[in-house]
Amino acid sequence: MAMTITPMEIHDKVFPIVKNGYSAEAVDEFLDQIIDDYADVLDRNVDLKNENYKLKKQIRDASSDNTQIRQHMVEVQEQARQIVNQARVTAQQIIDDAKDKSDSMLADTQKQLVQQQNMLEQYNTLMNDYELLKTEVANFIHDTKAKLNEQVKELDDKDWQIYLDKHYGRTRLYPADGSQPIKTDDSDNLIDEEGLIKPEDIDKYQEYIPAENFDEDIDNNTDTEVNSDNEKEDTHKILEGDNPTVVETVEDENSNSDSLSRPKIIFPDDYKDHN
């Protein structure tokens, strides 16, 4: 490449003088103008070169940056892809775990519900059984009290003495006021020749009559009373009370006089039904 002429070279350039040539002053003036313009052009060219260098450098830097940016974008995209995939896997795992947990909780809840329903049914059954048992116990208590009251009433009833006297063939008068029966030997002044209560004393003894005047058709009205047609037994009779371990014996009329003379408590349990 040819070397570029400089403004100084133009300024120092000497031209030979010839006859009829250009005016030296005009040429110098023109050269000075060229020198100035050329110097400006050279300066501008240098500036443009410098600017071009800077731009090229910026382009190179930008290209390098662009490469790095692209590489970084690729890395970011890869990381984003991995993050998305991991997020999908994690989300699916969370969904699966939540579904398994919800299924387990639902199964446990249903199991507990069934258990609670069974417990409720058992409770209702127990309550029904309790109410039935309470009713049965109340009925049993009521029936037992009624039977006990009936038995107590029967124990307080004076008729059992009449039945016993009839059974053993004794004749006594039974006062209406509930006092002790009067033996036949002590009641001669109360009984007429026909063996009946005298009219003047009938008010005192009208509730009870002598055992020998009992109607043979008298019968018990309830299961706990004694039939009047019970025959006298010739053997000892065992009277069983409420306590099965307590046994009372009644001797027949053929027993010796000593046993008859002794005081004896006779319980009418053999003639009463305490069941």
mmCIF file of C-alpha atoms in Angstrom:
data_model
loop_
_atom_site.group_PDB
_atom_site.id
_atom_site.type_symbol
_atom_site.label_atom_id
_atom_site.label_comp_id
_atom_site.label_asym_id
_atom_site.label_seq_id
_atom_site.Cartn_x
_atom_site.Cartn_y
_atom_site.Cartn_z
ATOM 1 C CA MET A 1 0.000 0.000 0.000
ATOM 2 C CA ALA A 2 1.433 3.422 -1.033
ATOM 3 C CA MET A 3 2.275 5.703 1.749
ATOM 4 C CA THR A 4 -0.204 8.469 2.351
ATOM 5 C CA ILE A 5 1.050 12.000 1.753
ATOM 6 C CA THR A 6 1.013 14.191 4.767
ATOM 7 C CA PRO A 7 0.047 17.828 4.971
ATOM 8 C CA MET A 8 3.628 18.729 5.864
ATOM 9 C CA GLU A 9 4.867 17.109 2.685
ATOM 10 C CA ILE A 10 2.403 19.114 0.692
ATOM 11 C CA HIS A 11 3.491 22.272 2.472
ATOM 12 C CA ASP A 12 7.181 21.620 1.871
ATOM 13 C CA LYS A 13 6.712 20.559 -1.729
ATOM 14 C CA VAL A 14 8.795 22.848 -4.055
ATOM 15 C CA PHE A 15 7.856 23.116 -7.694
ATOM 16 C CA PRO A 16 10.300 24.270 -10.359
ATOM 17 C CA ILE A 17 9.705 27.721 -11.734
ATOM 18 C CA VAL A 18 9.173 27.898 -15.506
ATOM 19 C CA LYS A 19 8.305 30.656 -17.806
ATOM 20 C CA ASN A 20 4.698 31.420 -18.324
ATOM 21 C CA GLY A 21 3.813 29.112 -15.308
ATOM 22 C CA TYR A 22 1.107 29.499 -12.569
ATOM 23 C CA SER A 23 1.270 32.321 -10.132
ATOM 24 C CA ALA A 24 3.357 31.214 -7.214
ATOM 25 C CA GLU A 25 1.165 33.043 -4.727
ATOM 26 C CA ALA A 26 -2.035 31.517 -6.065
ATOM 27 C CA VAL A 27 -0.546 28.033 -6.003
ATOM 28 C CA ASP A 28 0.698 28.495 -2.448
ATOM 29 C CA GLU A 29 -2.667 29.762 -1.358
ATOM 30 C CA PHE A 30 -4.392 26.813 -2.949
ATOM 31 C CA LEU A 31 -1.942 24.364 -1.440
ATOM 32 C CA ASP A 32 -2.476 25.879 1.969
ATOM 33 C CA GLN A 33 -6.175 25.300 1.535
ATOM 34 C CA ILE A 34 -5.560 21.721 0.472
ATOM 35 C CA ILE A 35 -3.239 21.204 3.401
ATOM 36 C CA ASP A 36 -5.880 22.362 5.828
ATOM 37 C CA ASP A 37 -8.641 20.272 4.286
ATOM 38 C CA TYR A 38 -6.438 17.220 3.967
ATOM 39 C CA ALA A 39 -5.354 17.552 7.574
ATOM 40 C CA ASP A 40 -9.011 17.668 8.556
ATOM 41 C CA VAL A 41 -9.706 14.596 6.451
ATOM 42 C CA LEU A 42 -6.843 12.724 8.001
ATOM 43 C CA ASP A 43 -7.991 13.652 11.486
ATOM 44 C CA ARG A 44 -11.498 12.576 10.619
ATOM 45 C CA ASN A 45 -10.208 9.348 9.206
ATOM 46 C CA VAL A 46 -8.264 8.660 12.386
ATOM 47 C CA ASP A 47 -11.334 9.397 14.421
ATOM 48 C CA LEU A 48 -13.394 7.068 12.253
ATOM 49 C CA LYS A 49 -10.795 4.341 12.558
ATOM 50 C CA ASN A 50 -10.778 4.711 16.313
ATOM 51 C CA GLU A 51 -14.558 4.673 16.387
ATOM 52 C CA ASN A 52 -14.608 1.694 14.074
ATOM 53 C CA TYR A 53 -12.189 -0.106 16.347
ATOM 54 C CA LYS A 54 -14.315 0.663 19.323
ATOM 55 C CA LEU A 55 -17.425 -0.525 17.504
ATOM 56 C CA LYS A 56 -15.715 -3.697 16.387
ATOM 57 C CA LYS A 57 -14.562 -4.242 19.918
ATOM 58 C CA GLN A 58 -18.078 -3.664 21.145
ATOM 59 C CA ILE A 59 -19.326 -6.071 18.510
ATOM 60 C CA ARG A 60 -16.814 -8.651 19.589
ATOM 61 C CA ASP A 61 -17.729 -8.063 23.200
ATOM 62 C CA ALA A 62 -21.404 -8.168 22.315
ATOM 63 C CA SER A 63 -20.898 -11.335 20.341
ATOM 64 C CA SER A 64 -19.068 -12.846 23.268
ATOM 65 C CA ASP A 65 -21.767 -11.645 25.580
ATOM 66 C CA ASN A 66 -24.382 -12.990 23.194
ATOM 67 C CA THR A 67 -22.694 -16.357 23.248
ATOM 68 C CA GLN A 68 -22.548 -16.276 26.990
ATOM 69 C CA ILE A 69 -26.144 -15.131 27.082
ATOM 70 C CA ARG A 70 -27.164 -17.930 24.777
ATOM 71 C CA GLN A 71 -25.195 -20.411 26.813
ATOM 72 C CA HIS A 72 -26.719 -18.986 29.964
ATOM 73 C CA MET A 73 -30.159 -19.146 28.389
ATOM 74 C CA VAL A 74 -29.568 -22.763 27.484
ATOM 75 C CA GLU A 75 -28.479 -23.457 31.029
ATOM 76 C CA VAL A 76 -31.473 -21.549 32.374
ATOM 77 C CA GLN A 77 -33.808 -23.444 30.060
ATOM 78 C CA GLU A 78 -32.271 -26.727 31.151
ATOM 79 C CA GLN A 79 -32.605 -25.748 34.770
ATOM 80 C CA ALA A 80 -36.165 -24.631 34.122
ATOM 81 C CA ARG A 81 -36.908 -27.941 32.401
ATOM 82 C CA GLN A 82 -35.415 -29.842 35.321
ATOM 83 C CA ILE A 83 -37.327 -27.679 37.776
ATOM 84 C CA VAL A 84 -40.564 -28.239 35.863
ATOM 85 C CA ASN A 85 -39.969 -31.988 35.682
ATOM 86 C CA GLN A 86 -39.062 -32.119 39.364
ATOM 87 C CA ALA A 87 -42.086 -29.995 40.172
ATOM 88 C CA ARG A 88 -44.300 -32.364 38.185
ATOM 89 C CA VAL A 89 -42.805 -35.376 39.943
ATOM 90 C CA THR A 90 -43.137 -33.676 43.320
ATOM 91 C CA ALA A 91 -46.680 -32.547 42.562
ATOM 92 C CA GLN A 92 -47.659 -36.042 41.436
ATOM 93 C CA GLN A 93 -46.032 -37.501 44.552
ATOM 94 C CA ILE A 94 -47.908 -35.002 46.708
ATOM 95 C CA ILE A 95 -51.150 -35.866 44.901
ATOM 96 C CA ASP A 96 -50.530 -39.600 45.311
ATOM 97 C CA ASP A 97 -49.611 -39.204 48.983
ATOM 98 C CA ALA A 98 -52.642 -36.996 49.583
ATOM 99 C CA LYS A 99 -54.881 -39.520 47.807
ATOM 100 C CA ASP A 100 -53.426 -42.417 49.799
ATOM 101 C CA LYS A 101 -53.769 -40.443 53.016
ATOM 102 C CA SER A 102 -57.324 -39.397 52.181
ATOM 103 C CA ASP A 103 -58.222 -42.995 51.278
ATOM 104 C CA SER A 104 -56.694 -44.202 54.544
ATOM 105 C CA MET A 105 -58.476 -41.504 56.525
ATOM 106 C CA LEU A 106 -61.741 -42.314 54.743
ATOM 107 C CA ALA A 107 -61.294 -46.018 55.471
ATOM 108 C CA ASP A 108 -60.497 -45.269 59.120
ATOM 109 C CA THR A 109 -63.484 -42.934 59.323
ATOM 110 C CA GLN A 110 -65.777 -45.549 57.810
ATOM 111 C CA LYS A 111 -64.342 -48.160 60.169
ATOM 112 C CA GLN A 112 -64.869 -45.866 63.142
ATOM 113 C CA LEU A 113 -68.376 -45.090 61.880
ATOM 114 C CA VAL A 114 -69.168 -48.801 61.669
ATOM 115 C CA GLN A 115 -67.711 -49.322 65.147
ATOM 116 C CA GLN A 116 -69.717 -46.404 66.502
ATOM 117 C CA GLN A 117 -72.857 -47.736 64.828
ATOM 118 C CA ASN A 118 -72.177 -51.156 66.345
ATOM 119 C CA MET A 119 -71.554 -49.553 69.729
ATOM 120 C CA LEU A 120 -74.762 -47.532 69.329
ATOM 121 C CA GLU A 121 -76.693 -50.681 68.450
ATOM 122 C CA GLN A 122 -75.124 -52.476 71.416
ATOM 123 C CA TYR A 123 -75.956 -49.497 73.627
ATOM 124 C CA ASN A 124 -79.547 -49.460 72.373
ATOM 125 C CA THR A 125 -79.759 -53.219 72.885
ATOM 126 C CA LEU A 126 -78.324 -52.897 76.395
ATOM 127 C CA MET A 127 -80.704 -50.032 77.153
ATOM 128 C CA ASN A 128 -83.643 -52.066 75.872
ATOM 129 C CA ASP A 129 -82.452 -55.072 77.873
ATOM 130 C CA TYR A 130 -81.962 -52.793 80.870
ATOM 131 C CA GLU A 131 -85.481 -51.400 80.522
ATOM 132 C CA LEU A 132 -86.874 -54.918 80.104
ATOM 133 C CA LEU A 133 -84.833 -56.138 83.066
ATOM 134 C CA LYS A 134 -85.893 -53.126 85.112
ATOM 135 C CA THR A 135 -89.517 -53.833 84.209
ATOM 136 C CA GLU A 136 -89.105 -57.520 85.046
ATOM 137 C CA VAL A 137 -87.390 -56.657 88.334
ATOM 138 C CA ALA A 138 -90.127 -54.153 89.143
ATOM 139 C CA ASN A 139 -92.779 -56.740 88.288
ATOM 140 C CA PHE A 140 -90.914 -59.364 90.291
ATOM 141 C CA ILE A 141 -90.633 -57.009 93.265
ATOM 142 C CA HIS A 142 -94.303 -56.082 92.925
ATOM 143 C CA ASP A 143 -95.382 -59.722 92.628
ATOM 144 C CA THR A 144 -93.068 -60.754 95.464
ATOM 145 C CA LYS A 145 -94.382 -57.961 97.675
ATOM 146 C CA ALA A 146 -97.927 -58.930 96.773
ATOM 147 C CA LYS A 147 -97.251 -62.576 97.595
ATOM 148 C CA LEU A 148 -95.434 -61.650 100.784
ATOM 149 C CA ASN A 149 -98.253 -59.304 101.774
ATOM 150 C CA GLU A 150 -100.725 -62.047 100.967
ATOM 151 C CA GLN A 151 -98.735 -64.541 103.012
ATOM 152 C CA VAL A 152 -98.401 -62.041 105.861
ATOM 153 C CA LYS A 153 -102.125 -61.450 105.624
ATOM 154 C CA GLU A 154 -102.694 -65.186 105.648
ATOM 155 C CA LEU A 155 -100.416 -65.528 108.661
ATOM 156 C CA ASP A 156 -102.483 -62.829 110.383
ATOM 157 C CA ASP A 157 -105.712 -64.499 109.285
ATOM 158 C CA LYS A 158 -107.493 -66.237 112.135
ATOM 159 C CA ASP A 159 -109.184 -68.764 109.831
ATOM 160 C CA TRP A 160 -106.193 -71.069 109.873
ATOM 161 C CA GLN A 161 -106.970 -71.962 113.466
ATOM 162 C CA ILE A 162 -110.462 -72.984 112.366
ATOM 163 C CA TYR A 163 -109.058 -75.210 109.611
ATOM 164 C CA LEU A 164 -106.618 -76.821 112.026
ATOM 165 C CA ASP A 165 -109.343 -77.386 114.615
ATOM 166 C CA LYS A 166 -111.510 -78.911 111.909
ATOM 167 C CA HIS A 167 -108.619 -81.086 110.788
ATOM 168 C CA TYR A 168 -107.914 -82.338 114.309
ATOM 169 C CA GLY A 169 -111.591 -82.630 115.268
ATOM 170 C CA ARG A 170 -111.552 -79.912 117.926
ATOM 171 C CA THR A 171 -114.576 -77.706 118.579
ATOM 172 C CA ARG A 172 -114.001 -74.137 119.755
ATOM 173 C CA LEU A 173 -115.700 -70.770 119.527
ATOM 174 C CA TYR A 174 -113.941 -67.972 117.682
ATOM 175 C CA PRO A 175 -114.742 -64.476 118.961
ATOM 176 C CA ALA A 176 -115.402 -61.804 116.361
ATOM 177 C CA ASP A 177 -112.992 -59.415 118.044
ATOM 178 C CA GLY A 178 -110.059 -61.688 117.176
ATOM 179 C CA SER A 179 -109.331 -62.826 120.711
ATOM 180 C CA GLN A 180 -108.219 -66.348 121.538
ATOM 181 C CA PRO A 181 -110.680 -69.158 120.711
ATOM 182 C CA ILE A 182 -112.739 -70.535 123.579
ATOM 183 C CA LYS A 183 -112.582 -74.247 124.315
ATOM 184 C CA THR A 184 -115.806 -76.202 124.273
ATOM 185 C CA ASP A 185 -115.500 -76.903 127.990
ATOM 186 C CA ASP A 186 -115.331 -73.160 128.682
ATOM 187 C CA SER A 187 -118.193 -72.280 126.305
ATOM 188 C CA ASP A 188 -121.049 -74.340 127.778
ATOM 189 C CA ASN A 189 -122.812 -71.195 128.867
ATOM 190 C CA LEU A 190 -122.560 -69.857 125.259
ATOM 191 C CA ILE A 191 -123.873 -72.907 123.372
ATOM 192 C CA ASP A 192 -127.450 -74.216 123.516
ATOM 193 C CA GLU A 193 -128.589 -77.831 123.571
ATOM 194 C CA GLU A 194 -128.326 -78.088 119.778
ATOM 195 C CA GLY A 195 -124.681 -77.009 119.823
ATOM 196 C CA LEU A 196 -125.348 -73.536 118.426
ATOM 197 C CA ILE A 197 -124.418 -70.132 119.793
ATOM 198 C CA LYS A 198 -127.096 -68.727 122.025
ATOM 199 C CA PRO A 199 -129.071 -65.827 120.498
ATOM 200 C CA GLU A 200 -127.949 -63.324 123.112
ATOM 201 C CA ASP A 201 -124.266 -63.993 122.207
ATOM 202 C CA ILE A 202 -124.661 -64.319 118.468
ATOM 203 C CA ASP A 203 -123.389 -60.737 117.891
ATOM 204 C CA LYS A 204 -120.090 -61.569 119.573
ATOM 205 C CA TYR A 205 -119.485 -64.812 117.694
ATOM 206 C CA GLN A 206 -121.403 -64.411 114.471
ATOM 207 C CA GLU A 207 -118.202 -64.046 112.500
ATOM 208 C CA TYR A 208 -116.984 -67.504 113.507
ATOM 209 C CA ILE A 209 -118.858 -70.706 114.300
ATOM 210 C CA PRO A 210 -117.842 -73.864 116.097
ATOM 211 C CA ALA A 211 -115.642 -76.123 114.056
ATOM 212 C CA GLU A 212 -118.074 -79.057 114.398
ATOM 213 C CA ASN A 213 -120.766 -76.996 112.626
ATOM 214 C CA PHE A 214 -118.587 -76.299 109.583
ATOM 215 C CA ASP A 215 -120.228 -77.038 106.273
ATOM 216 C CA GLU A 216 -118.460 -79.997 104.653
ATOM 217 C CA ASP A 217 -118.663 -78.182 101.311
ATOM 218 C CA ILE A 218 -116.496 -75.281 102.498
ATOM 219 C CA ASP A 219 -113.622 -75.074 100.090
ATOM 220 C CA ASN A 220 -110.709 -72.787 99.542
ATOM 221 C CA ASN A 221 -111.125 -69.737 97.344
ATOM 222 C CA THR A 222 -107.503 -69.388 96.415
ATOM 223 C CA ASP A 223 -104.543 -71.654 95.810
ATOM 224 C CA THR A 224 -103.064 -70.567 99.123
ATOM 225 C CA GLU A 225 -106.060 -71.655 101.220
ATOM 226 C CA VAL A 226 -106.812 -75.142 102.560
ATOM 227 C CA ASN A 227 -109.661 -77.364 101.524
ATOM 228 C CA SER A 228 -111.972 -78.234 104.382
ATOM 229 C CA ASP A 229 -112.186 -81.859 103.268
ATOM 230 C CA ASN A 230 -108.577 -82.631 104.115
ATOM 231 C CA GLU A 231 -108.530 -85.935 105.939
ATOM 232 C CA LYS A 232 -106.673 -86.434 109.154
ATOM 233 C CA GLU A 233 -103.592 -88.520 108.798
ATOM 234 C CA ASP A 234 -102.708 -91.168 111.333
ATOM 235 C CA THR A 235 -98.973 -90.617 110.964
ATOM 236 C CA HIS A 236 -96.795 -87.747 111.985
ATOM 237 C CA LYS A 237 -97.082 -84.861 109.533
ATOM 238 C CA ILE A 238 -94.116 -82.779 108.530
ATOM 239 C CA LEU A 239 -94.915 -79.083 108.262
ATOM 240 C CA GLU A 240 -92.384 -77.252 106.115
ATOM 241 C CA GLY A 241 -92.080 -73.513 106.558
ATOM 242 C CA ASP A 242 -90.340 -70.906 104.452
ATOM 243 C CA ASN A 243 -87.010 -72.226 105.681
ATOM 244 C CA PRO A 244 -86.501 -75.759 104.301
ATOM 245 C CA THR A 245 -84.046 -76.534 107.107
ATOM 246 C CA VAL A 246 -86.743 -76.040 109.768
ATOM 247 C CA VAL A 247 -88.978 -79.057 110.190
ATOM 248 C CA GLU A 248 -91.973 -79.248 112.553
ATOM 249 C CA THR A 249 -93.723 -82.549 113.359
ATOM 250 C CA VAL A 250 -97.311 -82.991 114.497
ATOM 251 C CA GLU A 251 -98.143 -86.189 116.343
ATOM 252 C CA ASP A 252 -101.435 -87.961 115.760
ATOM 253 C CA GLU A 253 -104.164 -88.463 118.351
ATOM 254 C CA ASN A 254 -102.646 -91.804 119.426
ATOM 255 C CA SER A 255 -99.499 -90.072 120.735
ATOM 256 C CA ASN A 256 -98.822 -90.336 124.433
ATOM 257 C CA SER A 257 -100.404 -87.836 126.786
ATOM 258 C CA ASP A 258 -97.078 -86.265 127.679
ATOM 259 C CA SER A 259 -96.471 -85.083 124.144
ATOM 260 C CA LEU A 260 -100.041 -83.740 123.892
ATOM 261 C CA SER A 261 -99.758 -81.918 127.175
ATOM 262 C CA ARG A 262 -96.652 -80.047 126.111
ATOM 263 C CA PRO A 263 -97.217 -76.642 124.481
ATOM 264 C CA LYS A 264 -96.683 -76.908 120.741
ATOM 265 C CA ILE A 265 -96.550 -74.253 118.037
ATOM 266 C CA ILE A 266 -98.246 -75.428 114.893
ATOM 267 C CA PHE A 267 -97.493 -73.582 111.667
ATOM 268 C CA PRO A 268 -100.033 -73.956 108.880
ATOM 269 C CA ASP A 269 -97.343 -74.061 106.223
ATOM 270 C CA ASP A 270 -98.413 -77.531 105.159
ATOM 271 C CA TYR A 271 -101.823 -76.125 104.318
ATOM 272 C CA LYS A 272 -100.685 -72.911 102.737
ATOM 273 C CA ASP A 273 -99.023 -72.448 99.368
ATOM 274 C CA HIS A 274 -96.175 -69.931 99.687
ATOM 275 C CA ASN A 275 -94.935 -70.300 96.112
#
